[in-house]
Amino acid sequence: MRAQTLGIALLLLIGSGLAFVLESYSLLVLSLAALTATVGVGLNILLGLSGQISLGHIGFYAIGAYTSALLAMRGMPLGLAAALGGLLSAFIGGLLALPALRVRGSYLAMVTISFAFIVHHGLIEWRDLTGGANGLMGIPTPSFGPLDPGIGLALCAVWLAGASLWGFTVLRRGRWGRLLRAVKDSEIAAQSVGIAPVYSKALAFGLSALLAGLAGGLVPPLIVFVSPETFPFNQSILFLLAVIVGGIGTVFGPLLGAAVVVLLPELLSGAAEYRLLFFAALLLAVLWAAPKGIIGSLARFWGKPEPLLPPRHVDRRRLARYLDRSHGAEKGLVVKDIGIRFGGVTAAEGVSFEAPFGQVTSIIGPNGAGKSTVLNMVGGFYAPDRGSIRLDGELAGLAAWKVARAGIARTYQTTQLFGEMTVLENLLVAQQRGRFGSWWRDDGAEAREIALDLLSLVGYRGPVNIPAADLPHVDRRLVEIARALATRPRVLLLDEPAAGLMRADKEQLGELLRTIAGYGIAVILVEHDMSLVMSVSDRVLVLDTGKPLAFGTPDEVRRLPEVIGAYLGATDYQARPRAEPWRGSRDATLFVKDLTLDYGAAPVVEDVGLHVNPGELIAILGANGAGKSTLLRALAGLHRPVRGSVVLNNESIETLDAGAIARRGLVLVPEGRQLFPRLSVRDNILLGTYGRRDPVGKGELDAVLERFPRLKDRLYSPAGLLSGGEQQMVAVARGLMAKPSILLLDEPSLGLAPAMIAELYDVIAQLRDDGVTILLVDQMANLALTVADRAYVLEQGRVVRADTAAALRNDPALEAAYLGSQEKVA
Amino acid sequence: MILTAALVTGLGLGSMYGLLALGFHITNAVSKTVNFAQGSAMMVGAVLGYTFLVTANLPWVLALPLTLALCALYGLTIERFLVRPFAERGSDSWLMATVAGGLLVDNIVLFTFGKEPRQLPSALTERTVDVMGSGVYPLQLLIPLTAFALVALLLAVRRYTRLGKVMEATVQNREAASLMGIPVRRVVAAAFALSSVLAAIAGLLIAPLYSVHADLGTVFGIKAFAVAILGGINSALGVVVAGLLFGLLEATVTATLGSAFTQLVSFSVVIVALALMPYGLFGKREVVKV
Amino acid sequence: MKNWLKRSGVAAATAIGLCAALTAQAAETIKIGLVAALSGQSAKSGEAITRGLSIAIDEINASGGLLGKKLELVRRDDESNPAKGVLAARELIQKEKVAVLFGGLDTPVSMAIVPFANQLKTPFVGVWAAGTPITRNGAKENYVFRVSAVDELVDQALVNYAVSKYGAKKPGMILINNSWGESNEDGLKKALAAKGMASAGVEKFESGDVDVTPQLTRLKAAGADALFLVANVAPSAQVVKSLDRMGWDVPVVSHWGPAGGRFGELAGASAAKVHFVQTFVFQEGQGGKAGEVLAKLKAKYPEIKSLADVTPATGIANAYDAMHLAALAIKNAGSTDGAKIRQGFYAIDGYDGLIKRYQKPFSPDNHDALGADDYIFTHFVGDEIKPL
């Protein structure tokens, strides 16, 4: 930060010095380069800080230029005229953010392109004001006292560029910049820390347009003439080029980019007509070879900052002061009779509960019961069709960021941290709760201390000045909870915080939840892990198919027969084990050795080895997040690259893509079915044959359908309209049509009604008996172990046990660690 | 009479937009990207058509397939080098890459084909036929017919052929399609080829009415993308209908207010429509899950 | 600390390197500057001017150069963008130190350069852009000269032609919607008013328009008995095609836009119906200077095979004559000092040019070497421009 300020000061010095030594033409080039750099900095605010694109910045440049020219021609001093040009441009930029709110990416590009065209044609048609296509002439040259006007203007341009660079560094680190960057990284999470994306995006557009307008304001006295053709559409692309080539989000990127865009053609003026050709090629080269731009690519040589760690001891009194919010008359969050429908399907109905301050209230229920839907309604991401959500005032239907400001914070099933911001910044921006404050002031030391305390409280021990995206899974969950606390919530919503955690971590999480409640916060927990739920909750709400089934203390809920029925229904069903122990060829169909898989930071699957023999049914067990599904996806080729080897029928497949692997006979029936929803059931099933090399026999479809009789009447309806269970059957049938040499089933029972699970497992058992080789992953571990011959247990991406299913079924320790939760309820 | 002429012009222009927008629809459906070099494909079609038909003096039975084949190759190249490298690593730099690609192609053509606009002659623009009191070239009537035939063909292929099912499966669930053994990359590449061929057909059809030059496609391409958004980019029929409506709107504005206002009105419509209906006339909003 | 050293080091090195490159220079020749459209839709015009200037420069250099030095042409592309044009003009004047600067097709670009030329006291010679105020710019010391048509005079000529040739009583205007169209709208209205004639209306169209029938239909409905056309070649062709489609056979009297490219090819058979103004036309079997220059063109530019390849002759001829006139001015001045060259232009006595014999072409009151009598009306026959 200080270094950057010094760098800018030095550049300013050089720039100002150059203004006095250069001859007049080079002076003009210097001025234009400085103006281009200014526009570049503006675009960098938009692109680098708020993640929005604009192909229409020439429009803002033109607005600034025309405003300044028109005012100067009416006698206004240049400085004032240019400033007003900038302000008008900023205002229009803010307006343009309105459509920008609802669209992004290429749609936003279209909006900004349209804007540029409208400005261009507007300037031509509003002839009385703008002089039409002939433009404005007779723009007065400003007087700079004893200074030559050329030097004066060059100094103005250089100082404008310097000021915008300095403003950018301050903005990026400061409170305003954090709001922009938070929205860029995750609009959803930004709302849940109280940031209104509309203001943040409008701010980015406004600031960006301001700089473009200010720069444009200096164009008329420099060129002494403006016309619509002075601002051709291609220039917008060149502005973008300057930012991309220099490095999006870097401080000095736009400066370097402007140098390239303005000065390079001067050096190669003989080949001027090939300018656009050259720039287009340059842009492509940078996008291919150095996507972070020149400065961005050099940045990795700068070296990393010293790690900054949170304190070992938490100042609990300071935290208590921070988190304490006087509760007034209210006793907690009161939800009454809320419901919502999506496209005719009831997702939740008649849900009522209270979450008192200082207590943990849990919501449980099978998959698809509507737990997350309820959480999303409370958090403001869905507006309930009816019902009320009260915390001081009515919250139902308010925007998520308003709900967040009212004191409801949340975490997500898949963590939504602001990945490019540091851990500390994630907490600091949450403390702002969307408030802008003054853009130049840093947060006090107090805010940093509180952030560090919170990180320490949740048990985060890592460095706080690294990007959140680099964190391993467990730490992400912790930081997300800390971030939610940083908003000083009165209600904290946690969506499956224990997913993927080890037993020890879960216990710590349980303690943490009690501690948080101890600060007087109403904690609402959605969680699959029953032992966690039962140990920390004061009250439990049970949902089934969107409707509340029961609401009471853990002990009360545990005893209710309908709860046991709804939640554990499948446990009544006994899957059919193999009649005779498996005795087949040991010539493995699938052989996996030392398989390691990572997404950048931490390995998700590490050194896994397993084998599946022909005709065997092998189960893979493990907690949520242990890496089971990731492993199957990697085997099927959906995750690349992997390290280690995967051999299918004596052929290495670890480098092949999914299509090629499927054509070789390894077929995955993926989690969540993944049907083609608008194709008919028949088409879905027949697509399974796509990868086969042998001809498809006439009776094959009928033979497969014999296994799933209930699909016969639904053959011609779109697959998307089937029930979950029927869809799962279509998915399995589709997999069978491929005549796989090995069939991978990923969570086939997920979200199915008990009756359907039974039907499905009967089919799986039958397939096994018919000699189909199967690798099965299922959360219903007891079921999976019943049908399986052997099983592997995965923990944190590693195989920790491999044994026969029978041996594992009778291992009580294993049951406690991985399977136990369900039995404990009963 | 002005309105009849406007109607015919509008239908012709609208069909152009529709064909180009259909290309946007196809590539977007399979790859969730937008090819900003699509307008250049139209120009390349017209330029190659001129080169083969006029410069090389080939018979049209040879020239047209050759043009379309090369344009398909153009589409494959765009996908391979400007879209895939970015889309597959989750970057959205394909946007700037295709913008740059279009600019590059336009400039290469400028320096190879030449800076002067040229005229592609056509037997269908030699004399006019009378339609409700207005003189109309047969080609002007052929354009909407071709556009509709192509849309109908496309819909039929999608609905009734195995190739269509495979494409449809890739659109609906790319990952599941790859699990079926469908070579998804090749399907995406084919979509870009098809999209460029549609653009080339548009270019060949409009060229005799207009002229052949290096920046023929720029504004057409931009407007066609606007049309694709307005129609709801995930609806094939939607984008074609939106194209026709947009063409008619433009022709009507030109006929009544004058062409100075055409661009002002049409681009304002784009901004307002996107602000009010971000998913277009016929598009579907995707439910956000958190 | 290390960081900013590296970063600012890079930036400083870039800046210093560029400045060094910008100031390097030497002058063994007399440099002649040209700022014109070398890329984009109007690139053909830049090419024509370049050819005219080059032939003249070759002739001058062959006969020993000027002031004992050879002439050297330095070209810059203005991309038809006034801002770029000014930048290019300033570079040529201030960095390349050209003695005389020539301008291109686009009036807005020339208009943007005019104040600089006057301020920097460098003669700026227009050889194409016809905007009236380019030479009549109101400067006390006017450094802008022109060997080309002048819109105001062209407009008068167009009206006279429509009346004398076609007996037009109520002509309509179909104009391109840009600054050129705008300035001719004023000029044509003035010219009509001077004759006490009514106009059937003014219609504008865009260069990208595929169909101009709505505008033309309105003019037809208003009773237009002749059309004034002001547009570049491709849009002009769109007007002709739209007329064809409407089946409206109306006389079209045009500014010189159609001359800028392959109008014959673009507009088809009806191209010949458009009569447009020119300052000069090459013809087959032309003797004298014209034949000589044509031969030199063919020798220097092998891609010129027929008369169709030397369109627009206006650009070539204007540039050729203007270069020779400028050379005379420099000779008169005896130096490359701008102020002296300006006086040198006034001192030109007579010169036998390609377009005509110039007699005292310039004076402080008249900076236009060509007048209303120097226009000829022409039309396309096939790919060639033929006088009428």
Coordinates of C-alpha atoms in Angstrom, one line a residue, chain C residues 10-293:
Chain C
V10 CA 9.3 -1.1 -15.3
A11 CA 7.0 1.9 -15.8
A12 CA 9.9 4.4 -15.8
A13 CA 11.9 2.3 -18.2
T14 CA 8.9 2.1 -20.5
A15 CA 8.3 5.8 -20.4
I16 CA 12.0 6.7 -21.0
G17 CA 12.4 4.3 -23.8
L18 CA 9.3 5.6 -25.5
C19 CA 10.4 9.2 -25.2
A20 CA 13.8 8.4 -26.6
A21 CA 12.2 6.7 -29.5
L22 CA 9.9 9.6 -30.1
T23 CA 12.6 12.2 -30.3
A24 CA 15.0 10.4 -32.6
Q25 CA 15.1 12.0 -36.0
A26 CA 17.0 13.4 -38.9
A27 CA 16.3 15.5 -42.1
E28 CA 18.2 15.0 -45.3
T29 CA 15.1 15.4 -47.5
I30 CA 12.1 17.7 -47.7
K31 CA 9.3 15.8 -46.2
I32 CA 5.8 16.0 -47.6
G33 CA 3.1 14.8 -45.2
L34 CA -0.2 13.1 -46.0
V35 CA -3.0 12.5 -43.4
A36 CA -5.7 10.4 -45.1
A37 CA -7.8 7.3 -44.6
L38 CA -5.5 4.4 -45.3
S39 CA -7.7 1.8 -43.6
G40 CA -11.4 1.2 -43.4
Q41 CA -14.1 2.0 -45.8
S42 CA -12.5 5.1 -47.3
A43 CA -9.1 3.5 -47.7
K44 CA -9.5 3.6 -51.5
S45 CA -9.4 7.4 -51.4
G46 CA -6.1 7.4 -49.4
E47 CA -4.7 5.1 -52.0
A48 CA -5.7 7.4 -54.9
I49 CA -4.2 10.5 -53.2
T50 CA -1.0 8.6 -52.5
R51 CA -0.7 7.6 -56.2
G52 CA -1.2 11.2 -57.4
L53 CA 1.3 12.6 -54.9
S54 CA 3.8 9.9 -55.6
I55 CA 3.8 10.4 -59.4
A56 CA 4.2 14.1 -58.9
I57 CA 7.0 13.6 -56.4
D58 CA 8.8 11.1 -58.7
E59 CA 8.6 13.7 -61.5
I60 CA 10.0 16.5 -59.3
N61 CA 12.8 14.2 -57.9
A62 CA 13.6 13.1 -61.4
S63 CA 14.2 16.7 -62.4
G64 CA 16.5 17.3 -59.5
G65 CA 14.3 17.8 -56.5
L66 CA 13.6 21.0 -54.7
L67 CA 16.1 23.4 -53.1
G68 CA 18.7 20.7 -53.8
K69 CA 16.9 18.1 -51.8
K70 CA 14.7 15.2 -52.7
L71 CA 11.1 15.0 -51.7
E72 CA 9.9 12.3 -49.5
L73 CA 6.3 11.3 -48.8
V74 CA 5.4 10.5 -45.2
R75 CA 1.9 9.0 -44.8
R76 CA -0.3 8.6 -41.7
D77 CA -3.7 6.9 -41.4
D78 CA -6.5 9.0 -39.9
E79 CA -8.9 6.1 -39.8
S80 CA -11.5 8.7 -40.8
N81 CA -11.3 9.8 -37.1
P82 CA -10.7 13.5 -36.5
A83 CA -8.9 12.8 -33.2
K84 CA -6.5 10.4 -35.0
G85 CA -6.2 12.9 -37.8
V86 CA -5.1 15.7 -35.5
L87 CA -2.7 13.4 -33.7
A88 CA -1.2 12.3 -37.0
A89 CA -1.1 15.9 -38.3
R90 CA 0.7 17.0 -35.2
E91 CA 3.1 14.2 -35.4
L92 CA 3.9 15.0 -39.1
I93 CA 4.3 18.7 -38.4
Q94 CA 6.1 18.6 -35.1
K95 CA 8.0 15.4 -35.2
E96 CA 8.6 14.7 -38.9
K97 CA 8.8 18.4 -39.7
V98 CA 7.0 18.1 -43.0
A99 CA 7.1 21.2 -45.2
V100 CA 3.6 20.8 -46.5
L101 CA 0.8 18.6 -45.3
F102 CA -1.8 17.1 -47.5
G103 CA -5.3 16.1 -46.4
G104 CA -7.7 13.3 -47.3
L105 CA -11.3 12.6 -48.0
D106 CA -13.0 13.3 -44.7
T107 CA -14.1 16.8 -44.1
P108 CA -14.4 16.4 -40.3
V109 CA -10.8 15.3 -40.2
S110 CA -9.6 18.2 -42.3
M111 CA -11.7 20.6 -40.1
A112 CA -10.0 19.2 -37.0
I113 CA -6.5 19.8 -38.6
V114 CA -7.2 23.3 -39.9
P115 CA -6.7 25.2 -36.5
F116 CA -3.4 23.3 -35.9
A117 CA -2.1 24.0 -39.4
N118 CA -2.8 27.7 -38.9
Q119 CA -1.5 27.8 -35.4
L120 CA 1.7 25.9 -36.3
K121 CA 2.1 27.9 -39.5
T122 CA 2.3 24.9 -41.8
P123 CA 0.7 24.9 -45.2
F124 CA -2.2 22.3 -45.3
V125 CA -3.4 21.4 -48.8
G126 CA -6.7 19.8 -49.2
V127 CA -7.0 17.5 -52.2
W128 CA -10.3 15.9 -51.6
A129 CA -12.5 17.0 -48.7
A130 CA -14.9 19.5 -50.1
G131 CA -16.3 21.0 -46.9
T132 CA -16.7 24.7 -47.6
P133 CA -15.3 26.0 -44.3
I134 CA -12.0 24.1 -44.6
T135 CA -10.5 26.9 -46.7
R136 CA -12.9 29.6 -45.5
N137 CA -12.0 29.1 -41.9
G138 CA -11.8 32.7 -40.8
A139 CA -8.2 32.6 -39.7
K140 CA -6.2 35.8 -40.0
E141 CA -3.3 34.0 -41.4
N142 CA -4.8 31.2 -43.4
Y143 CA -2.4 28.3 -44.2
V144 CA -5.1 26.1 -45.7
F145 CA -5.2 25.7 -49.5
R146 CA -7.2 23.4 -51.7
V147 CA -7.1 21.8 -55.1
S148 CA -10.5 20.2 -55.0
A149 CA -14.2 20.8 -55.3
V150 CA -15.9 23.0 -52.8
D151 CA -19.3 21.8 -51.5
E152 CA -21.0 25.1 -51.8
L153 CA -19.9 25.4 -55.4
V154 CA -20.6 21.8 -56.2
D155 CA -24.1 22.2 -54.8
Q156 CA -24.7 25.2 -57.1
A157 CA -23.4 23.2 -60.0
L158 CA -25.7 20.3 -59.1
V159 CA -28.8 22.5 -59.0
N160 CA -27.8 24.2 -62.3
Y161 CA -27.2 20.8 -63.9
A162 CA -30.6 19.5 -62.8
V163 CA -32.4 22.5 -64.1
S164 CA -30.5 22.8 -67.4
K165 CA -30.3 19.1 -68.2
Y166 CA -33.6 17.8 -66.8
G167 CA -35.7 20.9 -66.4
A168 CA -36.2 20.0 -62.8
K169 CA -38.7 22.1 -60.9
K170 CA -39.0 20.4 -57.6
P171 CA -36.0 18.2 -56.8
G172 CA -35.7 16.1 -53.7
M173 CA -32.5 15.3 -51.7
I174 CA -31.4 11.9 -50.6
L175 CA -28.4 12.4 -48.3
I176 CA -26.1 10.2 -46.3
N177 CA -26.5 10.9 -42.6
N178 CA -23.1 12.2 -41.7
S179 CA -21.3 15.5 -41.7
W180 CA -20.8 15.5 -45.4
G181 CA -24.5 15.0 -46.0
E182 CA -25.3 17.7 -43.4
S183 CA -23.1 20.4 -45.0
N184 CA -24.5 19.6 -48.5
E185 CA -28.0 19.8 -47.2
D186 CA -27.2 23.4 -46.2
G187 CA -25.5 24.1 -49.5
L188 CA -28.2 22.6 -51.7
K189 CA -30.9 24.4 -49.8
K190 CA -29.0 27.7 -50.3
A191 CA -28.5 26.9 -54.0
L192 CA -32.2 26.1 -54.4
A193 CA -33.2 29.3 -52.6
A194 CA -30.9 31.3 -54.8
K195 CA -32.8 30.0 -57.8
G196 CA -36.2 30.5 -56.0
M197 CA -36.9 26.8 -56.3
A198 CA -38.8 24.6 -54.0
S199 CA -37.5 21.3 -52.7
A200 CA -39.6 18.1 -52.6
G201 CA -38.0 17.2 -49.3
V202 CA -34.8 16.1 -47.6
E203 CA -34.3 12.4 -46.8
K204 CA -31.4 11.0 -44.9
F205 CA -30.1 7.4 -44.8
E206 CA -27.4 5.5 -43.0
S207 CA -24.4 3.9 -44.7
G208 CA -25.5 0.5 -43.4
D209 CA -29.0 0.7 -44.7
V210 CA -29.9 -2.2 -46.9
D211 CA -33.1 -0.6 -48.2
V212 CA -33.7 3.0 -49.0
T213 CA -37.2 2.6 -50.5
P214 CA -39.1 4.2 -47.6
Q215 CA -37.2 7.4 -48.0
L216 CA -37.4 7.4 -51.8
T217 CA -41.1 6.6 -51.7
R218 CA -41.7 9.6 -49.5
L219 CA -39.8 11.8 -52.0
K220 CA -41.7 10.3 -54.9
A221 CA -45.0 10.9 -53.1
A222 CA -43.9 14.6 -52.5
G223 CA -43.6 14.9 -56.3
A224 CA -39.8 15.0 -56.7
D225 CA -38.8 15.3 -60.4
A226 CA -35.1 14.9 -59.8
L227 CA -32.9 13.7 -57.0
F228 CA -29.8 15.2 -55.5
L229 CA -27.6 12.4 -54.1
V230 CA -24.8 12.9 -51.6
A231 CA -23.3 9.7 -50.3
N232 CA -20.2 7.5 -50.6
V233 CA -20.0 4.8 -53.2
A234 CA -21.6 1.9 -51.4
P235 CA -24.6 3.8 -50.0
S236 CA -25.1 5.5 -53.3
A237 CA -25.4 2.1 -54.9
Q238 CA -28.0 1.2 -52.3
V239 CA -30.0 4.2 -53.5
V240 CA -29.8 3.2 -57.1
K241 CA -30.8 -0.4 -56.2
S242 CA -33.8 0.8 -54.2
L243 CA -34.8 3.0 -57.2
D244 CA -34.6 0.0 -59.4
R245 CA -36.7 -2.0 -57.1
M246 CA -39.4 0.7 -56.9
G247 CA -39.3 1.0 -60.7
W248 CA -38.9 4.8 -60.3
D249 CA -37.1 6.3 -63.3
V250 CA -36.0 9.7 -62.0
P251 CA -32.9 11.7 -62.9
V252 CA -30.2 11.4 -60.2
V253 CA -27.7 14.2 -60.0
S254 CA -24.9 13.4 -57.5
H255 CA -22.0 14.7 -55.7
W256 CA -18.8 12.8 -56.5
G257 CA -19.4 10.0 -54.0
P258 CA -20.0 7.3 -56.7
A259 CA -16.5 7.9 -58.1
G260 CA -14.9 6.5 -54.9
G261 CA -15.1 2.9 -55.9
R262 CA -16.7 0.2 -58.0
F263 CA -20.0 2.0 -58.4
G264 CA -20.6 0.3 -61.8
E265 CA -20.3 -3.1 -60.2
L266 CA -22.2 -2.2 -57.0
A267 CA -25.2 -0.4 -58.6
G268 CA -25.5 -2.6 -61.6
A269 CA -27.0 -1.6 -64.9
S270 CA -28.6 1.5 -63.6
A271 CA -25.3 3.0 -62.4
A272 CA -25.1 4.9 -65.7
K273 CA -28.2 6.9 -64.7
V274 CA -26.4 8.7 -62.0
H275 CA -24.7 11.8 -63.2
F276 CA -22.1 13.0 -60.9
V277 CA -19.6 15.8 -60.6
Q278 CA -15.8 15.3 -61.1
T279 CA -12.8 17.5 -61.5
F280 CA -11.0 15.2 -63.9
V281 CA -11.4 11.9 -65.8
F282 CA -8.8 9.7 -67.5
Q283 CA -9.9 8.6 -70.9
E284 CA -8.6 6.0 -73.3
G285 CA -6.3 7.5 -76.0
Q286 CA -6.0 10.7 -74.1
G287 CA -2.9 12.7 -75.2
G288 CA -0.8 15.2 -73.5
K289 CA -0.3 15.4 -69.8
A290 CA -3.2 13.0 -69.0
G291 CA -1.8 10.3 -71.2
E292 CA 1.7 10.8 -69.8
V293 CA 0.5 10.6 -66.2

